[in-house]
PDB file of C-alpha atoms in Angstrom:
ATOM      1  CA  MET V   1      -9.064 -27.726 -21.584  1.00 46.00           C
ATOM      2  CA  SER V   2      -9.706 -29.006 -18.049  1.00 46.00           C
ATOM      3  CA  ARG V   3     -12.396 -27.633 -15.773  1.00 47.00           C
ATOM      4  CA  HIS V   4      -9.687 -26.384 -13.372  1.00 45.00           C
ATOM      5  CA  THR V   5      -7.922 -24.508 -16.177  1.00 44.00           C
ATOM      6  CA  ARG V   6     -11.156 -22.900 -17.376  1.00 43.00           C
ATOM      7  CA  LYS V   7     -12.002 -21.851 -13.808  1.00 45.00           C
ATOM      8  CA  TYR V   8      -8.563 -20.304 -13.315  1.00 42.00           C
ATOM      9  CA  GLN V   9      -8.769 -18.427 -16.617  1.00 50.00           C
ATOM     10  CA  CYS V  10     -12.198 -17.040 -15.694  1.00 45.00           C
ATOM     11  CA  LYS V  11     -10.867 -15.835 -12.350  1.00 50.00           C
ATOM     12  CA  LYS V  12      -7.834 -14.296 -14.040  1.00 53.00           C
ATOM     13  CA  SER V  13     -10.048 -12.524 -16.569  1.00 58.00           C
ATOM     14  CA  ALA V  14     -12.252 -11.132 -13.774  1.00 58.00           C
ATOM     15  CA  LEU V  15      -9.207  -9.855 -11.871  1.00 63.00           C
ATOM     16  CA  LEU V  16      -7.915  -8.120 -14.992  1.00 61.00           C
ATOM     17  CA  GLU V  17     -11.256  -6.352 -15.384  1.00 65.00           C
ATOM     18  CA  TYR V  18     -11.169  -5.268 -11.739  1.00 68.00           C
ATOM     19  CA  HIS V  19      -7.593  -4.085 -12.248  1.00 71.00           C
ATOM     20  CA  GLU V  20      -8.641  -1.791 -15.083  1.00 72.00           C
ATOM     21  CA  ILE V  21     -11.512  -0.374 -13.033  1.00 74.00           C
ATOM     22  CA  ILE V  22      -9.239   0.227 -10.056  1.00 76.00           C
ATOM     23  CA  GLU V  23      -6.618   1.963 -12.176  1.00 74.00           C
ATOM     24  CA  CYS V  24      -9.347   4.326 -13.412  1.00 73.00           C
ATOM     25  CA  ILE V  25     -10.310   5.071  -9.808  1.00 74.00           C
ATOM     26  CA  MET V  26      -6.691   5.743  -8.884  1.00 74.00           C
ATOM     27  CA  THR V  27      -6.341   8.132 -11.821  1.00 74.00           C
ATOM     28  CA  ALA V  28      -9.114  10.155 -10.166  1.00 73.00           C
ATOM     29  CA  LEU V  29      -7.255  10.114  -6.831  1.00 72.00           C
ATOM     30  CA  ASP V  30      -4.026  11.151  -8.529  1.00 72.00           C
ATOM     31  CA  ALA V  31      -5.859  14.110 -10.063  1.00 73.00           C
ATOM     32  CA  LYS V  32      -7.041  15.148  -6.594  1.00 73.00           C
ATOM     33  CA  SER V  33      -3.580  14.738  -5.078  1.00 73.00           C
ATOM     34  CA  PRO V  34      -1.047  15.147  -7.937  1.00 69.00           C
ATOM     35  CA  TYR V  35       1.974  14.772  -5.666  1.00 66.00           C
ATOM     36  CA  THR V  36       1.035  11.134  -5.137  1.00 67.00           C
ATOM     37  CA  ALA V  37       0.731  10.274  -8.840  1.00 64.00           C
ATOM     38  CA  GLY V  38       2.446   6.933  -9.382  1.00 83.00           C
ATOM     39  CA  HIS V  39       2.537   6.152  -5.646  1.00 89.00           C
ATOM     40  CA  SER V  40      -0.256   3.571  -5.712  1.00 88.00           C
ATOM     41  CA  LYS V  41       1.301   1.799  -8.693  1.00 88.00           C
ATOM     42  CA  ARG V  42       4.687   1.537  -7.000  1.00 92.00           C
ATOM     43  CA  VAL V  43       3.211   0.412  -3.695  1.00 94.00           C
ATOM     44  CA  SER V  44       1.146  -2.306  -5.364  1.00 93.00           C
ATOM     45  CA  ASP V  45       4.144  -3.590  -7.350  1.00 94.00           C
ATOM     46  CA  MET V  46       6.349  -3.659  -4.243  1.00 96.00           C
ATOM     47  CA  ALA V  47       3.603  -5.364  -2.243  1.00 96.00           C
ATOM     48  CA  GLU V  48       3.314  -8.034  -4.934  1.00 94.00           C
ATOM     49  CA  ILE V  49       7.038  -8.773  -4.705  1.00 94.00           C
ATOM     50  CA  LEU V  50       6.958  -9.030  -0.906  1.00 95.00           C
ATOM     51  CA  CYS V  51       3.869 -11.219  -1.010  1.00 93.00           C
ATOM     52  CA  GLY V  52       5.482 -13.570  -3.503  1.00 90.00           C
ATOM     53  CA  LEU V  53       8.652 -13.837  -1.430  1.00 92.00           C
ATOM     54  CA  LEU V  54       6.579 -14.911   1.546  1.00 91.00           C
ATOM     55  CA  ASP V  55       5.538 -17.913  -0.557  1.00 82.00           C
ATOM     56  CA  LEU V  56       1.874 -16.959  -0.445  1.00 84.00           C
ATOM     57  CA  ASN V  57      -0.066 -18.606  -3.230  1.00 86.00           C
ATOM     58  CA  ARG V  58      -0.415 -17.129  -6.709  1.00 86.00           C
ATOM     59  CA  SER V  59      -4.023 -16.065  -6.148  1.00 85.00           C
ATOM     60  CA  LYS V  60      -3.198 -14.078  -3.000  1.00 87.00           C
ATOM     61  CA  THR V  61      -0.150 -12.512  -4.629  1.00 92.00           C
ATOM     62  CA  ARG V  62      -2.203 -11.388  -7.617  1.00 90.00           C
ATOM     63  CA  MET V  63      -4.950 -10.124  -5.346  1.00 90.00           C
ATOM     64  CA  ILE V  64      -2.675  -7.905  -3.235  1.00 93.00           C
ATOM     65  CA  HIS V  65      -1.141  -6.480  -6.394  1.00 92.00           C
ATOM     66  CA  ILE V  66      -4.549  -5.225  -7.469  1.00 91.00           C
ATOM     67  CA  ALA V  67      -6.050  -4.430  -4.063  1.00 94.00           C
ATOM     68  CA  ALA V  68      -3.056  -2.431  -2.780  1.00 94.00           C
ATOM     69  CA  HIS V  69      -3.760   0.195  -5.441  1.00 92.00           C
ATOM     70  CA  LEU V  70      -6.686   1.237  -3.242  1.00 93.00           C
ATOM     71  CA  HIS V  71      -4.833   1.628   0.064  1.00 95.00           C
ATOM     72  CA  ASP V  72      -5.278   5.432   0.032  1.00 93.00           C
ATOM     73  CA  ILE V  73      -8.739   5.550  -1.559  1.00 93.00           C
ATOM     74  CA  GLY V  74     -10.142   7.160   1.604  1.00 94.00           C
ATOM     75  CA  LYS V  75      -8.189  10.331   0.785  1.00 92.00           C
ATOM     76  CA  ILE V  76     -10.866  11.107  -1.794  1.00 91.00           C
ATOM     77  CA  ALA V  77     -12.998  12.121   1.196  1.00 93.00           C
ATOM     78  CA  ILE V  78     -10.335  14.457   2.657  1.00 94.00           C
ATOM     79  CA  ALA V  79     -10.619  18.182   1.936  1.00 94.00           C
ATOM     80  CA  ASP V  80      -8.116  19.422  -0.665  1.00 91.00           C
ATOM     81  CA  ALA V  81      -6.978  22.217   1.649  1.00 93.00           C
ATOM     82  CA  ILE V  82      -5.690  19.611   4.090  1.00 94.00           C
ATOM     83  CA  LEU V  83      -4.628  16.901   1.656  1.00 91.00           C
ATOM     84  CA  ASN V  84      -2.532  19.284  -0.453  1.00 89.00           C
ATOM     85  CA  LYS V  85      -1.408  21.692   2.262  1.00 91.00           C
ATOM     86  CA  PRO V  86       2.159  22.848   1.394  1.00 89.00           C
ATOM     87  CA  GLY V  87       3.438  22.735   4.946  1.00 87.00           C
ATOM     88  CA  LYS V  88       3.222  20.967   8.279  1.00 90.00           C
ATOM     89  CA  LEU V  89      -0.247  19.925   9.365  1.00 94.00           C
ATOM     90  CA  THR V  90      -1.692  21.048  12.653  1.00 96.00           C
ATOM     91  CA  ASN V  91      -2.604  18.331  15.150  1.00 97.00           C
ATOM     92  CA  GLU V  92      -6.252  18.792  14.199  1.00 97.00           C
ATOM     93  CA  GLU V  93      -5.484  18.504  10.483  1.00 97.00           C
ATOM     94  CA  PHE V  94      -3.437  15.367  11.030  1.00 97.00           C
ATOM     95  CA  GLU V  95      -6.356  13.803  12.887  1.00 98.00           C
ATOM     96  CA  VAL V  96      -8.475  14.494   9.793  1.00 98.00           C
ATOM     97  CA  ILE V  97      -5.860  12.895   7.518  1.00 96.00           C
ATOM     98  CA  LYS V  98      -5.815   9.814   9.735  1.00 98.00           C
ATOM     99  CA  THR V  99      -9.506   9.237   9.063  1.00 98.00           C
ATOM    100  CA  HIS V 100      -8.686   8.179   5.487  1.00 97.00           C
ATOM    101  CA  ALA V 101      -7.922   4.652   6.706  1.00 98.00           C
ATOM    102  CA  GLN V 102     -11.393   4.101   8.154  1.00 98.00           C
ATOM    103  CA  LYS V 103     -13.068   6.015   5.319  1.00 97.00           C
ATOM    104  CA  GLY V 104     -11.333   3.838   2.731  1.00 96.00           C
ATOM    105  CA  HIS V 105     -12.395   0.690   4.540  1.00 97.00           C
ATOM    106  CA  ASP V 106     -15.991   1.892   4.742  1.00 97.00           C
ATOM    107  CA  MET V 107     -16.058   2.683   1.020  1.00 94.00           C
ATOM    108  CA  LEU V 108     -14.794  -0.748   0.030  1.00 94.00           C
ATOM    109  CA  GLU V 109     -16.411  -3.104   2.518  1.00 94.00           C
ATOM    110  CA  ILE V 110     -19.851  -2.723   0.938  1.00 93.00           C
ATOM    111  CA  SER V 111     -18.729  -5.191  -1.743  1.00 91.00           C
ATOM    112  CA  ASN V 112     -18.830  -8.918  -1.045  1.00 90.00           C
ATOM    113  CA  ARG V 113     -16.206  -9.620  -3.716  1.00 89.00           C
ATOM    114  CA  PRO V 114     -13.045 -11.207  -2.202  1.00 90.00           C
ATOM    115  CA  LEU V 115     -10.821  -8.673  -3.971  1.00 91.00           C
ATOM    116  CA  PHE V 116     -12.617  -5.742  -2.373  1.00 92.00           C
ATOM    117  CA  LYS V 117     -12.665  -7.436   1.024  1.00 94.00           C
ATOM    118  CA  VAL V 118      -8.866  -7.589   0.806  1.00 95.00           C
ATOM    119  CA  ALA V 119      -8.744  -3.977  -0.409  1.00 95.00           C
ATOM    120  CA  SER V 120     -10.909  -2.807   2.500  1.00 97.00           C
ATOM    121  CA  GLN V 121      -8.631  -4.654   4.926  1.00 97.00           C
ATOM    122  CA  ILE V 122      -5.550  -3.017   3.416  1.00 98.00           C
ATOM    123  CA  ALA V 123      -7.148   0.447   3.496  1.00 97.00           C
ATOM    124  CA  LEU V 124      -7.983   0.012   7.184  1.00 98.00           C
ATOM    125  CA  THR V 125      -4.671  -1.452   8.386  1.00 98.00           C
ATOM    126  CA  HIS V 126      -1.857   0.020   6.277  1.00 98.00           C
ATOM    127  CA  HIS V 127      -1.100   2.622   8.979  1.00 98.00           C
ATOM    128  CA  GLU V 128      -1.040   0.159  11.847  1.00 98.00           C
ATOM    129  CA  LYS V 129       2.420  -0.424  13.327  1.00 98.00           C
ATOM    130  CA  TYR V 130       3.981  -3.672  14.465  1.00 98.00           C
ATOM    131  CA  ASP V 131       4.576  -2.277  17.974  1.00 98.00           C
ATOM    132  CA  GLY V 132       0.940  -1.220  18.374  1.00 98.00           C
ATOM    133  CA  THR V 133       1.422   2.549  18.035  1.00 98.00           C
ATOM    134  CA  GLY V 134      -0.307   2.933  14.661  1.00 98.00           C
ATOM    135  CA  TYR V 135      -3.854   3.889  13.710  1.00 98.00           C
ATOM    136  CA  PRO V 136      -6.815   3.625  13.568  1.00 98.00           C
ATOM    137  CA  ASN V 137      -7.083   0.646  15.954  1.00 98.00           C
ATOM    138  CA  SER V 138      -3.612   0.311  17.546  1.00 98.00           C
ATOM    139  CA  LEU V 139      -3.272  -3.269  16.328  1.00 98.00           C
ATOM    140  CA  LYS V 140      -0.017  -5.010  17.219  1.00 98.00           C
ATOM    141  CA  GLY V 141       2.208  -7.675  15.677  1.00 98.00           C
ATOM    142  CA  GLU V 142       0.428 -10.403  13.785  1.00 97.00           C
ATOM    143  CA  ASP V 143      -2.942  -9.039  14.841  1.00 98.00           C
ATOM    144  CA  ILE V 144      -2.338  -6.784  11.838  1.00 98.00           C
ATOM    145  CA  PRO V 145      -3.387  -8.770   8.751  1.00 97.00           C
ATOM    146  CA  ILE V 146      -0.450  -9.807   6.577  1.00 96.00           C
ATOM    147  CA  PHE V 147      -1.692  -7.753   3.619  1.00 97.00           C
ATOM    148  CA  GLY V 148      -1.754  -4.669   5.853  1.00 98.00           C
ATOM    149  CA  ARG V 149       1.772  -5.344   7.138  1.00 98.00           C
ATOM    150  CA  ILE V 150       3.081  -5.786   3.597  1.00 98.00           C
ATOM    151  CA  THR V 151       1.406  -2.632   2.303  1.00 98.00           C
ATOM    152  CA  ALA V 152       2.595  -0.600   5.299  1.00 98.00           C
ATOM    153  CA  LEU V 153       6.236  -1.281   4.457  1.00 98.00           C
ATOM    154  CA  ALA V 154       5.829  -0.573   0.751  1.00 97.00           C
ATOM    155  CA  ASP V 155       3.798   2.561   1.471  1.00 97.00           C
ATOM    156  CA  VAL V 156       6.265   4.166   3.877  1.00 98.00           C
ATOM    157  CA  PHE V 157       9.299   3.270   1.783  1.00 97.00           C
ATOM    158  CA  ASP V 158       7.813   4.938  -1.260  1.00 95.00           C
ATOM    159  CA  ALA V 159       6.282   7.924   0.549  1.00 94.00           C
ATOM    160  CA  ILE V 160       9.390   9.095   2.392  1.00 96.00           C
ATOM    161  CA  GLY V 161      11.509   8.632  -0.726  1.00 94.00           C
ATOM    162  CA  SER V 162       9.200  10.788  -2.860  1.00 90.00           C
ATOM    163  CA  ASP V 163       8.432  14.494  -3.081  1.00 87.00           C
ATOM    164  CA  ARG V 164       5.226  15.606  -1.393  1.00 86.00           C
ATOM    165  CA  CYS V 165       3.538  18.996  -1.141  1.00 83.00           C
ATOM    166  CA  TYR V 166       4.857  19.278   2.427  1.00 85.00           C
ATOM    167  CA  LYS V 167       8.396  17.886   1.985  1.00 89.00           C
ATOM    168  CA  LYS V 168      11.166  16.918  -0.405  1.00 91.00           C
ATOM    169  CA  ALA V 169      12.097  13.290  -0.974  1.00 92.00           C
ATOM    170  CA  TRP V 170      14.575  11.831   1.495  1.00 96.00           C
ATOM    171  CA  GLU V 171      17.913  10.633   0.188  1.00 96.00           C
ATOM    172  CA  MET V 172      17.834   6.872  -0.389  1.00 96.00           C
ATOM    173  CA  GLU V 173      20.515   6.237   2.236  1.00 97.00           C
ATOM    174  CA  LYS V 174      18.357   7.961   4.852  1.00 98.00           C
ATOM    175  CA  VAL V 175      15.254   6.060   3.673  1.00 98.00           C
ATOM    176  CA  LEU V 176      16.983   2.700   4.069  1.00 98.00           C
ATOM    177  CA  GLU V 177      18.373   3.654   7.481  1.00 98.00           C
ATOM    178  CA  PHE V 178      14.849   4.497   8.605  1.00 98.00           C
ATOM    179  CA  ILE V 179      13.436   1.185   7.381  1.00 98.00           C
ATOM    180  CA  LYS V 180      16.155  -0.686   9.276  1.00 98.00           C
ATOM    181  CA  GLU V 181      15.611   1.378  12.412  1.00 98.00           C
ATOM    182  CA  GLN V 182      11.870   0.658  12.316  1.00 98.00           C
ATOM    183  CA  ARG V 183      12.339  -3.124  12.141  1.00 98.00           C
ATOM    184  CA  GLY V 184      10.074  -4.546  14.852  1.00 98.00           C
ATOM    185  CA  LYS V 185       8.676  -1.079  15.592  1.00 98.00           C
ATOM    186  CA  HIS V 186       6.703   0.171  12.610  1.00 98.00           C
ATOM    187  CA  PHE V 187       7.356  -2.883  10.456  1.00 98.00           C
ATOM    188  CA  ASP V 188       7.159  -6.663  10.696  1.00 98.00           C
ATOM    189  CA  PRO V 189      10.813  -7.714  11.196  1.00 98.00           C
ATOM    190  CA  LYS V 190      10.453 -10.682   8.841  1.00 97.00           C
ATOM    191  CA  LEU V 191       9.239  -8.396   6.074  1.00 97.00           C
ATOM    192  CA  VAL V 192      12.108  -5.967   6.629  1.00 98.00           C
ATOM    193  CA  ASP V 193      14.587  -8.830   6.257  1.00 97.00           C
ATOM    194  CA  ILE V 194      12.916  -9.946   3.022  1.00 96.00           C
ATOM    195  CA  PHE V 195      12.879  -6.338   1.822  1.00 97.00           C
ATOM    196  CA  PHE V 196      16.636  -5.940   2.196  1.00 97.00           C
ATOM    197  CA  ASP V 197      17.382  -9.397   0.810  1.00 95.00           C
ATOM    198  CA  ASN V 198      15.611  -8.302  -2.390  1.00 94.00           C
ATOM    199  CA  LEU V 199      16.433  -4.601  -2.372  1.00 96.00           C
ATOM    200  CA  ASP V 200      17.552  -4.482  -6.012  1.00 94.00           C
ATOM    201  CA  ASP V 201      14.101  -5.569  -7.190  1.00 92.00           C
ATOM    202  CA  ILE V 202      12.416  -3.011  -4.927  1.00 93.00           C
ATOM    203  CA  LEU V 203      14.656  -0.182  -6.143  1.00 93.00           C
ATOM    204  CA  LYS V 204      13.967  -1.163  -9.743  1.00 91.00           C
ATOM    205  CA  ILE V 205      10.252  -0.547  -9.208  1.00 88.00           C
ATOM    206  CA  LYS V 206      11.022   2.796  -7.599  1.00 85.00           C
ATOM    207  CA  GLU V 207      13.099   3.822 -10.622  1.00 82.00           C
ATOM    208  CA  GLU V 208      10.714   2.550 -13.307  1.00 78.00           C
ATOM    209  CA  HIS V 209       7.577   4.244 -11.999  1.00 69.00           C
ATOM    210  CA  GLN V 210       8.601   7.757 -11.015  1.00 67.00           C
ATOM    211  CA  ASP V 211       5.949  10.366 -10.194  1.00 52.00           C
ATOM    212  CA  ILE V 212       4.286  11.862 -13.251  1.00 47.00           C
TER     213      ILE V 212
END
């Protein structure tokens, strides 16, 4: 066995261990917010597909698949009364919800491990919008890291097409119309094109990992 092969296998083994730890953490988040059970799994699988189709290397593709599980980890710090409110949030409550992006980043950035650096970046930027109207930092275009842009698309697609405590799932036709309409606004136009070119694979993930 070559030194390169041994090094790759060690890295792969470490990532698998991190993956198991992260899935345990997300089980805790799902228990806190049961309406989002399965959401992190679907988002991470969709993000992996989009990353691979961008021809990013195998290491980065594997990393986003694991790290994207943690995009909503900051919601652990949001009060249940707001997170699980069965109706429209007030402006003040929505401002509280928005803090989950920064909170998630702050939780994860304490680690120097590359995987958690990527996860902290995703947590911070997955609500930024391509046109600069997102939060928390109003980043625009390619100033938004690619992992954040990828996760943003997967996150919104899954969220609006799923039941939540405050809404019913949108019909798929309406979901896809919204994604198209937000090309170049909320979402990176290149990613939207890739998304629709590979829609069957995306929909398969949606079907295979329904909410528990």
